[in-house]
JSON list of C-alpha atoms in Angstrom, two decimals:
[
{"chain": "A", "resi": 2, "resn": "MET", "atom": "CA", "xyz": [-2.37, -25.27, -9.15]},
{"chain": "A", "resi": 3, "resn": "ALA", "atom": "CA", "xyz": [0.93, -23.47, -8.48]},
{"chain": "A", "resi": 4, "resn": "THR", "atom": "CA", "xyz": [0.27, -19.98, -7.13]},
{"chain": "A", "resi": 5, "resn": "GLU", "atom": "CA", "xyz": [2.94, -18.32, -9.30]},
{"chain": "A", "resi": 6, "resn": "HIS", "atom": "CA", "xyz": [0.94, -19.31, -12.42]},
{"chain": "A", "resi": 7, "resn": "LEU", "atom": "CA", "xyz": [-2.41, -17.95, -11.24]},
{"chain": "A", "resi": 8, "resn": "THR", "atom": "CA", "xyz": [-3.89, -15.02, -13.09]},
{"chain": "A", "resi": 9, "resn": "GLN", "atom": "CA", "xyz": [-4.98, -11.95, -11.19]},
{"chain": "A", "resi": 10, "resn": "GLY", "atom": "CA", "xyz": [-8.61, -13.01, -11.61]},
{"chain": "A", "resi": 11, "resn": "GLN", "atom": "CA", "xyz": [-7.85, -16.49, -10.25]},
{"chain": "A", "resi": 12, "resn": "ARG", "atom": "CA", "xyz": [-6.12, -14.91, -7.27]},
{"chain": "A", "resi": 13, "resn": "ILE", "atom": "CA", "xyz": [-9.21, -12.77, -6.57]},
{"chain": "A", "resi": 14, "resn": "ALA", "atom": "CA", "xyz": [-11.46, -15.83, -6.86]},
{"chain": "A", "resi": 15, "resn": "ARG", "atom": "CA", "xyz": [-9.19, -17.77, -4.47]},
{"chain": "A", "resi": 16, "resn": "ALA", "atom": "CA", "xyz": [-9.33, -14.97, -1.88]},
{"chain": "A", "resi": 17, "resn": "ARG", "atom": "CA", "xyz": [-13.10, -14.72, -2.32]},
{"chain": "A", "resi": 18, "resn": "HIS", "atom": "CA", "xyz": [-13.52, -18.49, -1.78]},
{"chain": "A", "resi": 19, "resn": "ARG", "atom": "CA", "xyz": [-11.44, -18.30, 1.41]},
{"chain": "A", "resi": 20, "resn": "LYS", "atom": "CA", "xyz": [-13.91, -15.72, 2.74]},
{"chain": "A", "resi": 21, "resn": "GLY", "atom": "CA", "xyz": [-16.76, -18.09, 1.83]},
{"chain": "A", "resi": 22, "resn": "TRP", "atom": "CA", "xyz": [-18.38, -15.55, -0.48]},
{"chain": "A", "resi": 23, "resn": "ASP", "atom": "CA", "xyz": [-19.99, -16.07, -3.86]},
{"chain": "A", "resi": 24, "resn": "GLN", "atom": "CA", "xyz": [-19.48, -13.56, -6.67]},
{"chain": "A", "resi": 25, "resn": "ALA", "atom": "CA", "xyz": [-22.66, -11.70, -5.79]},
{"chain": "A", "resi": 26, "resn": "ALA", "atom": "CA", "xyz": [-21.49, -11.06, -2.22]},
{"chain": "A", "resi": 27, "resn": "LEU", "atom": "CA", "xyz": [-18.11, -9.69, -3.31]},
{"chain": "A", "resi": 28, "resn": "ALA", "atom": "CA", "xyz": [-19.61, -7.65, -6.15]},
{"chain": "A", "resi": 29, "resn": "GLU", "atom": "CA", "xyz": [-22.03, -6.02, -3.70]},
{"chain": "A", "resi": 30, "resn": "LYS", "atom": "CA", "xyz": [-19.24, -5.17, -1.23]},
{"chain": "A", "resi": 31, "resn": "ILE", "atom": "CA", "xyz": [-17.18, -3.38, -3.89]},
{"chain": "A", "resi": 32, "resn": "GLY", "atom": "CA", "xyz": [-20.12, -1.73, -5.67]},
{"chain": "A", "resi": 33, "resn": "ARG", "atom": "CA", "xyz": [-19.71, -3.64, -8.95]},
{"chain": "A", "resi": 34, "resn": "SER", "atom": "CA", "xyz": [-21.91, -5.98, -10.93]},
{"chain": "A", "resi": 35, "resn": "VAL", "atom": "CA", "xyz": [-21.66, -9.77, -10.80]},
{"chain": "A", "resi": 36, "resn": "SER", "atom": "CA", "xyz": [-21.03, -9.69, -14.55]},
{"chain": "A", "resi": 37, "resn": "TRP", "atom": "CA", "xyz": [-18.03, -7.37, -14.09]},
{"chain": "A", "resi": 38, "resn": "LEU", "atom": "CA", "xyz": [-16.56, -9.56, -11.34]},
{"chain": "A", "resi": 39, "resn": "SER", "atom": "CA", "xyz": [-17.13, -12.71, -13.39]},
{"chain": "A", "resi": 40, "resn": "LYS", "atom": "CA", "xyz": [-15.25, -11.18, -16.34]},
{"chain": "A", "resi": 41, "resn": "VAL", "atom": "CA", "xyz": [-12.36, -10.15, -14.06]},
{"chain": "A", "resi": 42, "resn": "GLU", "atom": "CA", "xyz": [-12.12, -13.58, -12.42]},
{"chain": "A", "resi": 43, "resn": "ASN", "atom": "CA", "xyz": [-12.29, -15.37, -15.80]},
{"chain": "A", "resi": 44, "resn": "GLY", "atom": "CA", "xyz": [-9.58, -13.14, -17.27]},
{"chain": "A", "resi": 45, "resn": "ARG", "atom": "CA", "xyz": [-11.83, -11.52, -19.87]},
{"chain": "A", "resi": 46, "resn": "MET", "atom": "CA", "xyz": [-11.41, -8.07, -18.27]},
{"chain": "A", "resi": 47, "resn": "PRO", "atom": "CA", "xyz": [-8.08, -6.89, -16.85]},
{"chain": "A", "resi": 48, "resn": "LEU", "atom": "CA", "xyz": [-7.81, -4.78, -13.72]},
{"chain": "A", "resi": 49, "resn": "ASP", "atom": "CA", "xyz": [-5.95, -1.76, -15.00]},
{"chain": "A", "resi": 50, "resn": "ARG", "atom": "CA", "xyz": [-6.26, 0.54, -11.96]},
{"chain": "A", "resi": 51, "resn": "MET", "atom": "CA", "xyz": [-4.43, 0.05, -8.67]},
{"chain": "A", "resi": 52, "resn": "SER", "atom": "CA", "xyz": [-7.30, 1.78, -6.88]},
{"chain": "A", "resi": 53, "resn": "VAL", "atom": "CA", "xyz": [-9.62, -1.11, -7.83]},
{"chain": "A", "resi": 54, "resn": "VAL", "atom": "CA", "xyz": [-7.01, -3.71, -6.84]},
{"chain": "A", "resi": 55, "resn": "GLY", "atom": "CA", "xyz": [-6.55, -1.86, -3.54]},
{"chain": "A", "resi": 56, "resn": "GLN", "atom": "CA", "xyz": [-10.30, -1.81, -2.93]},
{"chain": "A", "resi": 57, "resn": "LEU", "atom": "CA", "xyz": [-10.55, -5.55, -3.62]},
{"chain": "A", "resi": 58, "resn": "ALA", "atom": "CA", "xyz": [-7.59, -6.26, -1.32]},
{"chain": "A", "resi": 59, "resn": "GLU", "atom": "CA", "xyz": [-9.17, -4.20, 1.46]},
{"chain": "A", "resi": 60, "resn": "VAL", "atom": "CA", "xyz": [-12.57, -5.89, 1.18]},
{"chain": "A", "resi": 61, "resn": "LEU", "atom": "CA", "xyz": [-11.01, -9.36, 0.92]},
{"chain": "A", "resi": 62, "resn": "GLU", "atom": "CA", "xyz": [-8.61, -8.52, 3.79]},
{"chain": "A", "resi": 63, "resn": "VAL", "atom": "CA", "xyz": [-5.49, -9.55, 1.87]},
{"chain": "A", "resi": 64, "resn": "GLU", "atom": "CA", "xyz": [-2.32, -7.78, 0.77]},
{"chain": "A", "resi": 65, "resn": "VAL", "atom": "CA", "xyz": [-2.29, -6.19, -2.69]},
{"chain": "A", "resi": 66, "resn": "SER", "atom": "CA", "xyz": [0.62, -8.43, -3.60]},
{"chain": "A", "resi": 67, "resn": "GLU", "atom": "CA", "xyz": [-1.54, -11.51, -2.98]},
{"chain": "A", "resi": 68, "resn": "LEU", "atom": "CA", "xyz": [-3.93, -10.35, -5.69]},
{"chain": "A", "resi": 69, "resn": "THR", "atom": "CA", "xyz": [-1.30, -9.13, -8.15]},
{"chain": "A", "resi": 70, "resn": "GLY", "atom": "CA", "xyz": [1.25, -11.88, -7.59]},
{"chain": "A", "resi": 71, "resn": "GLN", "atom": "CA", "xyz": [4.04, -9.31, -7.41]},
{"chain": "A", "resi": 72, "resn": "PRO", "atom": "CA", "xyz": [5.31, -6.78, -4.89]},
{"chain": "A", "resi": 73, "resn": "TYR", "atom": "CA", "xyz": [3.52, -3.48, -4.81]},
{"chain": "A", "resi": 74, "resn": "ARG", "atom": "CA", "xyz": [5.61, -0.60, -6.17]},
{"chain": "A", "resi": 75, "resn": "HIS", "atom": "CA", "xyz": [4.97, 3.11, -5.79]},
{"chain": "A", "resi": 76, "resn": "GLU", "atom": "CA", "xyz": [4.92, 5.40, -8.81]},
{"chain": "A", "resi": 77, "resn": "SER", "atom": "CA", "xyz": [8.32, 6.90, -7.98]},
{"chain": "A", "resi": 78, "resn": "ALA", "atom": "CA", "xyz": [11.50, 5.77, -6.28]},
{"chain": "A", "resi": 79, "resn": "ASP", "atom": "CA", "xyz": [11.13, 8.63, -3.75]},
{"chain": "A", "resi": 80, "resn": "LEU", "atom": "CA", "xyz": [7.93, 7.09, -2.40]},
{"chain": "A", "resi": 81, "resn": "ASP", "atom": "CA", "xyz": [9.29, 3.55, -2.62]},
{"chain": "A", "resi": 82, "resn": "SER", "atom": "CA", "xyz": [12.20, 4.15, -0.23]},
{"chain": "A", "resi": 83, "resn": "GLY", "atom": "CA", "xyz": [13.13, 0.92, 1.48]},
{"chain": "A", "resi": 84, "resn": "HIS", "atom": "CA", "xyz": [10.73, -1.35, -0.36]},
{"chain": "A", "resi": 85, "resn": "ALA", "atom": "CA", "xyz": [13.48, -2.71, -2.60]},
{"chain": "A", "resi": 86, "resn": "ALA", "atom": "CA", "xyz": [15.13, -4.25, 0.47]},
{"chain": "A", "resi": 87, "resn": "ILE", "atom": "CA", "xyz": [12.06, -6.25, 1.49]},
{"chain": "A", "resi": 88, "resn": "PRO", "atom": "CA", "xyz": [12.73, -9.39, -0.62]},
{"chain": "A", "resi": 89, "resn": "GLY", "atom": "CA", "xyz": [16.26, -9.69, 0.79]},
{"chain": "A", "resi": 90, "resn": "LEU", "atom": "CA", "xyz": [15.03, -9.17, 4.34]},
{"chain": "A", "resi": 91, "resn": "ARG", "atom": "CA", "xyz": [12.25, -11.71, 3.84]},
{"chain": "A", "resi": 92, "resn": "LEU", "atom": "CA", "xyz": [14.77, -14.27, 2.55]},
{"chain": "A", "resi": 93, "resn": "ALA", "atom": "CA", "xyz": [17.13, -13.65, 5.47]},
{"chain": "A", "resi": 94, "resn": "LEU", "atom": "CA", "xyz": [14.29, -14.10, 7.97]},
{"chain": "A", "resi": 95, "resn": "GLN", "atom": "CA", "xyz": [13.13, -17.30, 6.27]},
{"chain": "A", "resi": 96, "resn": "GLN", "atom": "CA", "xyz": [16.65, -18.72, 6.25]},
{"chain": "A", "resi": 97, "resn": "ALA", "atom": "CA", "xyz": [17.24, -17.75, 9.87]},
{"chain": "A", "resi": 98, "resn": "THR", "atom": "CA", "xyz": [14.19, -19.73, 10.99]},
{"chain": "A", "resi": 99, "resn": "MET", "atom": "CA", "xyz": [15.13, -22.84, 9.00]},
{"chain": "A", "resi": 100, "resn": "PRO", "atom": "CA", "xyz": [17.10, -25.60, 10.75]},
{"chain": "A", "resi": 101, "resn": "GLY", "atom": "CA", "xyz": [20.71, -24.73, 10.02]},
{"chain": "A", "resi": 102, "resn": "GLY", "atom": "CA", "xyz": [19.48, -21.68, 8.13]},
{"chain": "A", "resi": 103, "resn": "ALA", "atom": "CA", "xyz": [21.63, -19.22, 10.04]},
{"chain": "A", "resi": 104, "resn": "ALA", "atom": "CA", "xyz": [24.67, -20.81, 8.40]},
{"chain": "A", "resi": 105, "resn": "LEU", "atom": "CA", "xyz": [23.20, -19.90, 5.01]},
{"chain": "A", "resi": 106, "resn": "LEU", "atom": "CA", "xyz": [23.18, -16.19, 5.83]},
{"chain": "A", "resi": 107, "resn": "ALA", "atom": "CA", "xyz": [26.92, -15.70, 5.58]},
{"chain": "A", "resi": 108, "resn": "GLY", "atom": "CA", "xyz": [30.09, -17.67, 5.32]},
{"chain": "A", "resi": 109, "resn": "ARG", "atom": "CA", "xyz": [31.60, -15.99, 8.37]},
{"chain": "A", "resi": 110, "resn": "GLN", "atom": "CA", "xyz": [32.68, -17.43, 11.68]},
{"chain": "A", "resi": 111, "resn": "PRO", "atom": "CA", "xyz": [30.46, -16.95, 14.74]},
{"chain": "A", "resi": 112, "resn": "ARG", "atom": "CA", "xyz": [31.26, -13.85, 16.81]},
{"chain": "A", "resi": 113, "resn": "SER", "atom": "CA", "xyz": [33.74, -14.24, 19.63]},
{"chain": "A", "resi": 114, "resn": "LEU", "atom": "CA", "xyz": [32.62, -13.97, 23.23]},
{"chain": "A", "resi": 115, "resn": "ASP", "atom": "CA", "xyz": [34.59, -10.70, 23.59]},
{"chain": "A", "resi": 116, "resn": "GLU", "atom": "CA", "xyz": [32.78, -9.21, 20.59]},
{"chain": "A", "resi": 117, "resn": "LEU", "atom": "CA", "xyz": [29.38, -10.28, 21.95]},
{"chain": "A", "resi": 118, "resn": "GLU", "atom": "CA", "xyz": [30.23, -8.81, 25.37]},
{"chain": "A", "resi": 119, "resn": "ALA", "atom": "CA", "xyz": [31.19, -5.52, 23.69]},
{"chain": "A", "resi": 120, "resn": "HIS", "atom": "CA", "xyz": [27.85, -5.45, 21.89]},
{"chain": "A", "resi": 121, "resn": "VAL", "atom": "CA", "xyz": [26.00, -6.10, 25.16]},
{"chain": "A", "resi": 122, "resn": "ARG", "atom": "CA", "xyz": [27.91, -3.27, 26.89]},
{"chain": "A", "resi": 123, "resn": "LEU", "atom": "CA", "xyz": [27.09, -0.93, 24.00]},
{"chain": "A", "resi": 124, "resn": "ALA", "atom": "CA", "xyz": [23.41, -1.93, 24.17]},
{"chain": "A", "resi": 125, "resn": "GLU", "atom": "CA", "xyz": [23.39, -1.20, 27.92]},
{"chain": "A", "resi": 126, "resn": "GLN", "atom": "CA", "xyz": [24.91, 2.24, 27.29]},
{"chain": "A", "resi": 127, "resn": "LEU", "atom": "CA", "xyz": [22.39, 2.98, 24.57]},
{"chain": "A", "resi": 128, "resn": "ARG", "atom": "CA", "xyz": [19.55, 1.84, 26.84]},
{"chain": "A", "resi": 129, "resn": "LYS", "atom": "CA", "xyz": [20.49, 4.61, 29.29]},
{"chain": "A", "resi": 130, "resn": "LEU", "atom": "CA", "xyz": [20.09, 7.29, 26.61]},
{"chain": "A", "resi": 131, "resn": "PRO", "atom": "CA", "xyz": [16.84, 9.24, 26.41]},
{"chain": "A", "resi": 132, "resn": "HIS", "atom": "CA", "xyz": [14.21, 7.64, 24.21]},
{"chain": "A", "resi": 133, "resn": "ALA", "atom": "CA", "xyz": [14.80, 8.35, 20.53]},
{"chain": "A", "resi": 134, "resn": "ARG", "atom": "CA", "xyz": [12.83, 7.17, 17.57]},
{"chain": "A", "resi": 135, "resn": "LEU", "atom": "CA", "xyz": [14.66, 5.45, 14.73]},
{"chain": "A", "resi": 136, "resn": "HIS", "atom": "CA", "xyz": [13.80, 8.43, 12.55]},
{"chain": "A", "resi": 137, "resn": "ASP", "atom": "CA", "xyz": [15.50, 10.77, 15.06]},
{"chain": "A", "resi": 138, "resn": "LEU", "atom": "CA", "xyz": [18.64, 8.64, 14.92]},
{"chain": "A", "resi": 139, "resn": "ARG", "atom": "CA", "xyz": [18.55, 8.82, 11.14]},
{"chain": "A", "resi": 140, "resn": "HIS", "atom": "CA", "xyz": [18.52, 12.64, 11.30]},
{"chain": "A", "resi": 141, "resn": "ILE", "atom": "CA", "xyz": [21.36, 12.67, 13.83]},
{"chain": "A", "resi": 142, "resn": "HIS", "atom": "CA", "xyz": [23.37, 10.38, 11.57]},
{"chain": "A", "resi": 143, "resn": "ALA", "atom": "CA", "xyz": [22.82, 12.55, 8.49]},
{"chain": "A", "resi": 144, "resn": "THR", "atom": "CA", "xyz": [23.50, 15.81, 10.34]},
{"chain": "A", "resi": 145, "resn": "THR", "atom": "CA", "xyz": [26.72, 14.44, 11.84]},
{"chain": "A", "resi": 146, "resn": "LEU", "atom": "CA", "xyz": [27.96, 13.28, 8.45]},
{"chain": "A", "resi": 147, "resn": "LEU", "atom": "CA", "xyz": [27.15, 16.60, 6.77]},
{"chain": "A", "resi": 148, "resn": "LEU", "atom": "CA", "xyz": [28.80, 18.66, 9.54]},
{"chain": "A", "resi": 149, "resn": "ALA", "atom": "CA", "xyz": [31.88, 16.44, 9.26]},
{"chain": "A", "resi": 150, "resn": "GLY", "atom": "CA", "xyz": [32.17, 17.43, 5.61]},
{"chain": "A", "resi": 151, "resn": "VAL", "atom": "CA", "xyz": [30.96, 14.20, 4.01]},
{"chain": "A", "resi": 152, "resn": "PRO", "atom": "CA", "xyz": [29.77, 15.04, 0.47]},
{"chain": "A", "resi": 153, "resn": "VAL", "atom": "CA", "xyz": [26.01, 15.37, 0.05]},
{"chain": "A", "resi": 154, "resn": "HIS", "atom": "CA", "xyz": [25.80, 12.62, -2.59]},
{"chain": "A", "resi": 155, "resn": "VAL", "atom": "CA", "xyz": [27.44, 10.16, -0.16]},
{"chain": "A", "resi": 156, "resn": "VAL", "atom": "CA", "xyz": [25.01, 11.11, 2.65]},
{"chain": "A", "resi": 157, "resn": "ALA", "atom": "CA", "xyz": [22.11, 10.81, 0.19]},
{"chain": "A", "resi": 158, "resn": "ALA", "atom": "CA", "xyz": [23.23, 7.26, -0.66]},
{"chain": "A", "resi": 159, "resn": "CYS", "atom": "CA", "xyz": [23.48, 6.38, 3.05]},
{"chain": "A", "resi": 160, "resn": "LEU", "atom": "CA", "xyz": [19.94, 7.64, 3.63]},
{"chain": "A", "resi": 161, "resn": "GLY", "atom": "CA", "xyz": [18.57, 5.86, 0.57]},
{"chain": "A", "resi": 162, "resn": "HIS", "atom": "CA", "xyz": [17.56, 9.09, -1.16]},
{"chain": "A", "resi": 163, "resn": "ALA", "atom": "CA", "xyz": [17.24, 8.51, -4.89]},
{"chain": "A", "resi": 164, "resn": "ASP", "atom": "CA", "xyz": [18.46, 12.03, -5.61]},
{"chain": "A", "resi": 165, "resn": "PRO", "atom": "CA", "xyz": [20.89, 14.21, -3.57]},
{"chain": "A", "resi": 166, "resn": "SER", "atom": "CA", "xyz": [18.51, 17.15, -4.08]},
{"chain": "A", "resi": 167, "resn": "ILE", "atom": "CA", "xyz": [16.18, 15.51, -1.55]},
{"chain": "A", "resi": 168, "resn": "THR", "atom": "CA", "xyz": [19.00, 15.50, 1.01]},
{"chain": "A", "resi": 169, "resn": "LEU", "atom": "CA", "xyz": [19.85, 19.12, 0.15]},
{"chain": "A", "resi": 170, "resn": "ARG", "atom": "CA", "xyz": [16.22, 20.15, 0.72]},
{"chain": "A", "resi": 171, "resn": "VAL", "atom": "CA", "xyz": [15.79, 18.30, 4.01]},
{"chain": "A", "resi": 172, "resn": "TYR", "atom": "CA", "xyz": [19.16, 19.27, 5.48]},
{"chain": "A", "resi": 173, "resn": "ALA", "atom": "CA", "xyz": [19.51, 22.79, 4.02]},
{"chain": "A", "resi": 174, "resn": "HIS", "atom": "CA", "xyz": [19.91, 24.32, 7.50]},
{"chain": "A", "resi": 175, "resn": "VAL", "atom": "CA", "xyz": [22.84, 21.97, 8.27]},
{"chain": "A", "resi": 176, "resn": "ILE", "atom": "CA", "xyz": [24.51, 22.67, 4.95]},
{"chain": "A", "resi": 177, "resn": "ARG", "atom": "CA", "xyz": [24.20, 26.46, 5.50]},
{"chain": "A", "resi": 178, "resn": "ALA", "atom": "CA", "xyz": [25.86, 26.08, 8.92]},
{"chain": "A", "resi": 179, "resn": "ALA", "atom": "CA", "xyz": [28.67, 24.05, 7.36]},
{"chain": "A", "resi": 180, "resn": "GLU", "atom": "CA", "xyz": [29.14, 26.70, 4.67]},
{"chain": "A", "resi": 181, "resn": "ALA", "atom": "CA", "xyz": [29.38, 29.42, 7.33]},
{"chain": "A", "resi": 182, "resn": "SER", "atom": "CA", "xyz": [32.04, 27.45, 9.22]},
{"chain": "A", "resi": 183, "resn": "ALA", "atom": "CA", "xyz": [33.93, 26.89, 5.95]},
{"chain": "A", "resi": 184, "resn": "ALA", "atom": "CA", "xyz": [33.94, 30.67, 5.39]},
{"chain": "A", "resi": 185, "resn": "ASP", "atom": "CA", "xyz": [35.36, 31.13, 8.92]},
{"chain": "A", "resi": 186, "resn": "VAL", "atom": "CA", "xyz": [38.12, 28.59, 8.23]},
{"chain": "A", "resi": 187, "resn": "PHE", "atom": "CA", "xyz": [39.04, 30.40, 5.00]},
{"chain": "A", "resi": 188, "resn": "ALA", "atom": "CA", "xyz": [39.05, 33.79, 6.74]},
{"chain": "A", "resi": 189, "resn": "GLN", "atom": "CA", "xyz": [41.41, 32.44, 9.43]},
{"chain": "A", "resi": 190, "resn": "ALA", "atom": "CA", "xyz": [43.65, 30.88, 6.80]},
{"chain": "A", "resi": 191, "resn": "ILE", "atom": "CA", "xyz": [44.18, 34.16, 5.00]},
{"chain": "A", "resi": 192, "resn": "GLY", "atom": "CA", "xyz": [44.79, 36.00, 8.30]},
{"chain": "A", "resi": 193, "resn": "GLU", "atom": "CA", "xyz": [41.65, 38.07, 8.78]}
]
């Protein structure tokens, strides 16, 4: 049976069988009746709460997406930051590991030796810097852009914020500093 055509109940039954459990064993582990589980697995009762799907996934030691057959999505775009990129990243990784798959990633020529050497030199320079988390680099990037006068909506797009108000809230101190320097520039321009 093709996995894309399985119902949610069939997916739960498949995961249960892989664990070697009968319905009674799984029902006991999640605090439900065998009758309830049977109805879910046979498609007579839908799972309408993510909390129950999450509990089943945890007990069965599988990803939520394996039980639902679709990627898990948060309630809002603010919480879902970055998840939209996962299918593209997964595809790129799959193609890169296929024989000749790297050629599928882009129709560009391989990098020149000079370009690769430049990247190695840059990596060596970066290695000498103090340890910084990726999140720290993200803040440095955003702060630098804002102080350089890049509009907030552009910085928000770079950071993946769904709404520029998020960027304004997080970087309010930077924006206030930029406003103060703008006032100084204006004062100098009018000769004060």
